[in-house]
Short mmCIF file of C-alpha atoms and ligand atoms in Angstrom, two decimals:
data_model
loop_
_atom_site.label_atom_id
_atom_site.label_comp_id
_atom_site.label_asym_id
_atom_site.label_seq_id
_atom_site.Cartn_x
_atom_site.Cartn_y
_atom_site.Cartn_z
CA MET A 1338 57.40 40.41 -197.93
CA GLN A 1339 56.48 37.86 -195.30
CA THR A 1340 59.56 35.62 -195.77
CA ASP A 1341 62.92 37.31 -195.47
CA VAL A 1342 64.22 35.89 -198.60
CA VAL A 1343 67.48 37.80 -198.69
CA ASN A 1344 68.27 37.04 -195.11
CA ASN A 1345 67.61 33.36 -195.55
CA LEU A 1346 69.69 33.35 -198.87
CA ASN A 1347 72.59 34.90 -197.25
CA GLN A 1348 72.39 32.50 -194.34
CA VAL A 1349 72.48 29.46 -196.65
CA ARG A 1350 75.27 31.04 -198.72
CA SER A 1351 77.37 31.53 -195.64
CA GLU A 1352 77.24 27.81 -194.92
CA LEU A 1353 78.12 26.66 -198.53
CA PRO A 1354 81.85 26.13 -199.36
CA GLN A 1355 82.86 28.06 -202.57
CA THR A 1356 82.95 24.99 -204.65
CA VAL A 1357 79.27 24.17 -204.06
CA LYS A 1358 76.70 25.91 -206.42
CA LEU A 1359 73.38 26.85 -205.07
CA VAL A 1360 70.16 26.23 -207.03
CA ALA A 1361 67.46 28.24 -205.51
CA ILE A 1362 64.32 26.16 -205.85
CA SER A 1363 61.51 28.71 -206.35
CA LYS A 1364 58.70 26.37 -207.51
CA PHE A 1365 55.29 27.47 -206.08
CA HIS A 1366 56.75 30.83 -204.98
CA PRO A 1367 55.82 34.16 -206.50
CA VAL A 1368 58.07 36.05 -208.97
CA GLU A 1369 58.59 38.75 -206.22
CA TYR A 1370 60.59 36.24 -204.17
CA ILE A 1371 62.73 35.44 -207.11
CA GLU A 1372 63.24 39.14 -207.85
CA ALA A 1373 64.41 39.59 -204.23
CA ALA A 1374 66.96 36.73 -204.48
CA TYR A 1375 68.11 38.00 -207.83
CA SER A 1376 68.78 41.42 -206.43
CA ALA A 1377 70.94 39.82 -203.81
CA GLY A 1378 72.90 38.32 -206.66
CA GLN A 1379 71.42 34.82 -207.08
CA ARG A 1380 71.31 33.82 -210.67
CA ILE A 1381 70.47 30.04 -210.63
CA PHE A 1382 66.96 29.07 -210.03
CA GLY A 1383 65.06 25.75 -210.20
CA GLU A 1384 61.39 24.99 -211.13
CA SER A 1385 59.53 21.70 -211.41
CA ARG A 1386 56.60 22.61 -213.64
CA GLU A 1387 57.00 23.77 -217.26
CA GLN A 1388 53.96 25.97 -217.26
CA GLU A 1389 54.95 27.81 -214.10
CA LEU A 1390 58.60 28.09 -215.37
CA LYS A 1391 57.39 29.52 -218.74
CA GLU A 1392 55.41 32.31 -217.05
CA LYS A 1393 58.17 33.15 -214.73
CA VAL A 1394 60.76 33.16 -217.44
CA GLU A 1395 58.78 35.92 -219.33
CA LYS A 1396 58.65 38.15 -216.30
CA LEU A 1397 62.25 37.81 -215.10
CA PRO A 1398 65.83 38.93 -216.18
CA LYS A 1399 67.26 37.01 -219.08
CA ASP A 1400 70.53 36.21 -217.26
CA ILE A 1401 69.04 33.71 -214.98
CA GLU A 1402 70.14 30.15 -215.45
CA TRP A 1403 67.02 28.09 -215.15
CA HIS A 1404 67.18 24.46 -214.01
CA PHE A 1405 64.32 22.06 -214.55
CA ILE A 1406 64.32 19.94 -211.36
CA GLY A 1407 61.18 17.89 -211.66
CA HIS A 1408 59.94 14.89 -213.57
CA LEU A 1409 59.87 16.00 -217.18
CA GLN A 1410 57.41 14.29 -219.66
CA THR A 1411 58.79 13.93 -223.15
CA ASN A 1412 56.04 15.83 -224.64
CA LYS A 1413 56.88 18.86 -222.67
CA VAL A 1414 60.51 19.23 -223.45
CA LYS A 1415 59.67 21.49 -226.49
CA TYR A 1416 58.24 24.12 -224.28
CA ILE A 1417 61.44 24.69 -222.16
CA ALA A 1418 63.98 23.72 -224.80
CA PRO A 1419 64.43 27.38 -226.01
CA PHE A 1420 65.79 28.64 -222.70
CA ILE A 1421 66.44 25.98 -220.21
CA HIS A 1422 70.10 25.83 -218.83
CA MET A 1423 70.08 22.51 -217.27
CA ILE A 1424 67.57 19.59 -216.92
CA ASP A 1425 68.51 17.95 -213.65
CA ALA A 1426 66.42 14.81 -213.60
CA VAL A 1427 67.01 12.75 -216.78
CA ASP A 1428 66.05 9.21 -216.06
CA SER A 1429 65.56 7.61 -219.44
CA MET A 1430 67.13 7.31 -222.73
CA LYS A 1431 63.71 8.26 -224.45
CA LEU A 1432 63.85 11.58 -222.55
CA LEU A 1433 67.48 12.24 -223.31
CA ARG A 1434 66.81 11.70 -227.01
CA GLU A 1435 63.96 14.13 -226.92
CA ILE A 1436 65.89 16.76 -225.29
CA ASN A 1437 68.55 16.43 -227.89
CA LYS A 1438 66.04 16.63 -230.78
CA GLN A 1439 64.51 19.76 -229.35
CA ALA A 1440 68.02 21.29 -228.59
CA VAL A 1441 68.86 20.80 -232.27
CA LYS A 1442 65.66 22.57 -233.30
CA CYS A 1443 66.80 25.46 -231.15
CA ASP A 1444 70.32 25.33 -232.03
CA ARG A 1445 71.45 25.13 -228.57
CA VAL A 1446 73.23 22.68 -226.36
CA ILE A 1447 71.18 21.67 -223.15
CA LYS A 1448 72.98 20.51 -220.13
CA VAL A 1449 71.65 17.54 -218.12
CA LEU A 1450 72.10 15.42 -215.11
CA LEU A 1451 71.29 11.84 -214.87
CA GLU A 1452 68.92 11.20 -211.83
CA LEU A 1453 69.72 8.18 -209.69
CA HIS A 1454 67.11 6.31 -207.77
CA ILE A 1455 68.74 5.46 -204.39
CA ALA A 1456 66.15 6.51 -201.74
CA GLN A 1457 63.85 3.91 -200.19
CA GLU A 1458 60.62 5.68 -201.27
CA GLU A 1459 58.97 3.93 -204.12
CA THR A 1460 57.48 7.04 -205.59
CA LYS A 1461 60.68 8.63 -206.56
CA TYR A 1462 61.81 8.68 -210.20
CA GLY A 1463 65.37 7.98 -211.26
CA LEU A 1464 67.62 5.35 -212.56
CA THR A 1465 68.94 2.45 -210.40
CA PHE A 1466 72.79 2.02 -210.59
CA ASP A 1467 72.39 -0.82 -212.98
CA ALA A 1468 69.88 1.04 -215.28
CA CYS A 1469 72.36 3.89 -215.25
CA ARG A 1470 75.30 1.60 -216.11
CA GLN A 1471 73.15 0.03 -218.90
CA LEU A 1472 72.27 3.47 -220.32
CA LEU A 1473 75.89 4.50 -220.40
CA ALA A 1474 77.14 1.17 -221.76
CA ASP A 1475 74.64 1.27 -224.57
CA GLY A 1476 76.47 4.25 -225.91
CA GLU A 1477 73.74 6.05 -227.78
CA TRP A 1478 74.08 9.11 -225.70
CA LYS A 1479 77.57 9.59 -227.37
CA THR A 1480 75.79 10.26 -230.63
CA LEU A 1481 73.70 13.06 -229.18
CA THR A 1482 75.36 16.21 -230.26
CA HIS A 1483 73.14 18.86 -228.56
CA VAL A 1484 72.96 17.39 -224.82
CA GLN A 1485 75.94 17.50 -222.51
CA ILE A 1486 75.88 15.14 -219.55
CA CYS A 1487 77.20 17.18 -216.66
CA GLY A 1488 76.84 14.74 -213.81
CA LEU A 1489 74.50 12.98 -211.49
CA MET A 1490 71.65 13.99 -209.33
CA MET A 1491 69.80 12.19 -206.52
CA MET A 1492 67.40 12.83 -203.57
CA ALA A 1493 68.26 10.93 -200.36
CA SER A 1494 65.25 9.25 -198.45
CA ASN A 1495 63.28 11.80 -196.49
CA VAL A 1496 64.25 10.48 -193.02
CA ASP A 1497 65.67 11.80 -189.80
CA ASP A 1498 68.45 9.09 -189.74
CA VAL A 1499 71.58 10.98 -190.74
CA ASN A 1500 73.57 7.73 -191.22
CA GLN A 1501 70.99 6.54 -193.79
CA ILE A 1502 71.17 9.89 -195.61
CA LYS A 1503 74.96 9.84 -195.55
CA SER A 1504 75.19 6.12 -196.76
CA GLU A 1505 72.92 6.99 -199.76
CA MET A 1506 74.70 10.14 -200.65
CA MET A 1507 78.08 8.27 -200.33
CA SER A 1508 76.97 5.52 -202.55
CA ALA A 1509 75.99 8.17 -205.09
CA TYR A 1510 79.49 9.61 -204.83
CA ASP A 1511 80.97 6.18 -205.30
CA PHE A 1512 78.90 5.65 -208.28
CA PHE A 1513 79.85 9.05 -209.65
CA ASN A 1514 83.53 8.02 -209.50
CA GLU A 1515 82.84 4.70 -211.20
CA VAL A 1516 81.13 6.26 -214.23
CA LYS A 1517 83.50 9.24 -214.36
CA ALA A 1518 86.44 6.83 -214.63
CA LYS A 1519 84.78 4.59 -217.19
CA TYR A 1520 82.97 7.12 -219.43
CA PHE A 1521 83.90 10.64 -218.79
CA ALA A 1522 87.49 10.68 -217.74
CA ASP A 1523 88.19 13.05 -220.72
CA ALA A 1524 85.05 15.09 -220.07
CA PRO A 1525 85.71 18.01 -217.72
CA GLU A 1526 82.06 19.08 -217.98
CA PHE A 1527 81.12 15.87 -216.19
CA LYS A 1528 81.65 17.12 -212.77
CA GLU A 1529 78.35 17.85 -210.83
CA ARG A 1530 77.06 15.90 -208.02
CA SER A 1531 73.70 17.33 -207.26
CA TRP A 1532 72.46 16.24 -203.78
CA GLY A 1533 71.26 18.18 -200.79
CA MET A 1534 67.92 20.02 -200.15
CA SER A 1535 66.78 22.16 -197.32
CA HIS A 1536 66.78 19.49 -194.55
CA ASP A 1537 69.98 17.53 -195.71
CA TYR A 1538 72.36 20.09 -197.46
CA LYS A 1539 74.87 20.08 -194.76
CA ILE A 1540 75.03 16.25 -194.83
CA ALA A 1541 75.39 16.60 -198.68
CA ILE A 1542 78.23 18.93 -198.45
CA GLN A 1543 80.13 16.31 -196.34
CA CYS A 1544 79.35 13.83 -198.94
CA HIS A 1545 80.98 15.65 -201.92
CA SER A 1546 77.97 17.41 -203.27
CA THR A 1547 78.82 20.16 -205.90
CA MET A 1548 75.36 21.50 -206.40
CA VAL A 1549 72.65 21.83 -203.66
CA ARG A 1550 68.97 22.52 -204.56
CA ILE A 1551 67.36 24.61 -201.67
CA GLY A 1552 63.80 25.86 -201.66
CA THR A 1553 62.14 25.99 -198.23
CA LYS A 1554 65.11 27.28 -196.28
CA ILE A 1555 65.27 30.32 -198.67
CA PHE A 1556 61.64 31.03 -199.62
CA GLY A 1557 59.73 29.50 -196.84
CA PRO A 1558 56.97 26.80 -196.83
CA ARG A 1559 55.41 26.38 -200.34
CA VAL A 1560 51.62 26.94 -200.77
CA TYR A 1561 50.25 24.31 -203.16
C1 PLP B 2015 61.44 20.77 -204.35
C2 PLP B 2015 62.80 20.16 -204.59
C3 PLP B 2015 63.90 20.47 -203.85
C4 PLP B 2015 63.87 21.57 -202.75
O1 PLP B 2015 63.26 21.14 -201.75
P1 PLP B 2015 63.36 21.97 -200.27
O2 PLP B 2015 63.16 20.94 -199.30
O3 PLP B 2015 62.26 22.89 -200.42
O4 PLP B 2015 64.64 22.59 -200.12
C5 PLP B 2015 65.04 19.99 -204.34
N1 PLP B 2015 65.16 19.14 -205.27
C6 PLP B 2015 64.04 18.68 -205.98
C7 PLP B 2015 64.14 17.56 -206.97
C8 PLP B 2015 62.84 19.16 -205.50
O5 PLP B 2015 61.67 18.70 -206.26
#
């Protein structure tokens, strides 16, 4: 294997505090790479395309916790509902409703994170702080019996300026505390702060991340 997946994985692990979960982002990488990481003990993997995910799920061990990290179209939810552990990037009530509907059909509870839009880049998905406040204030989410909102997710701007990355992550942290106090004070499952990727996970750890999503640093560059 060209990329030394196990070595890279162990390197990343050695840098993460015990309290930070590692989601190994395997999108665009072959099943063999996932198997290598699996045999080194990794059980949480993230994918961004439902077709690719489905194919991989069929070939890989059943105790993997799969995260869907990409933008998910509502009409695709049904394909992943039977097995997905967490959907990390929920950015609308419409999507949340559909996840609940499909989860009911599968008689499962699906964990989700609400995705915040903080980065400067216009192409990124996610809820602004105000849109997220609105969604939570509206209260419909409380009636959804088969989704569990477990926290927040965000991507910082893809820049070299460490201070900008920090300030974006810290504003996500402040916002987490705000909504935790207002809506989830009695919900212990609302605890995840998912920020940090290959280029900024060390900063994310300083900014109270509980869940990093790392691809390139473990599996090497993606071939699209
Ligand atoms: C691809 C992706 C990652 C991983 O990115 P790397 O730079 O390869 O670590 C993390 N989060 C999301 C949402 C992604 O789409």
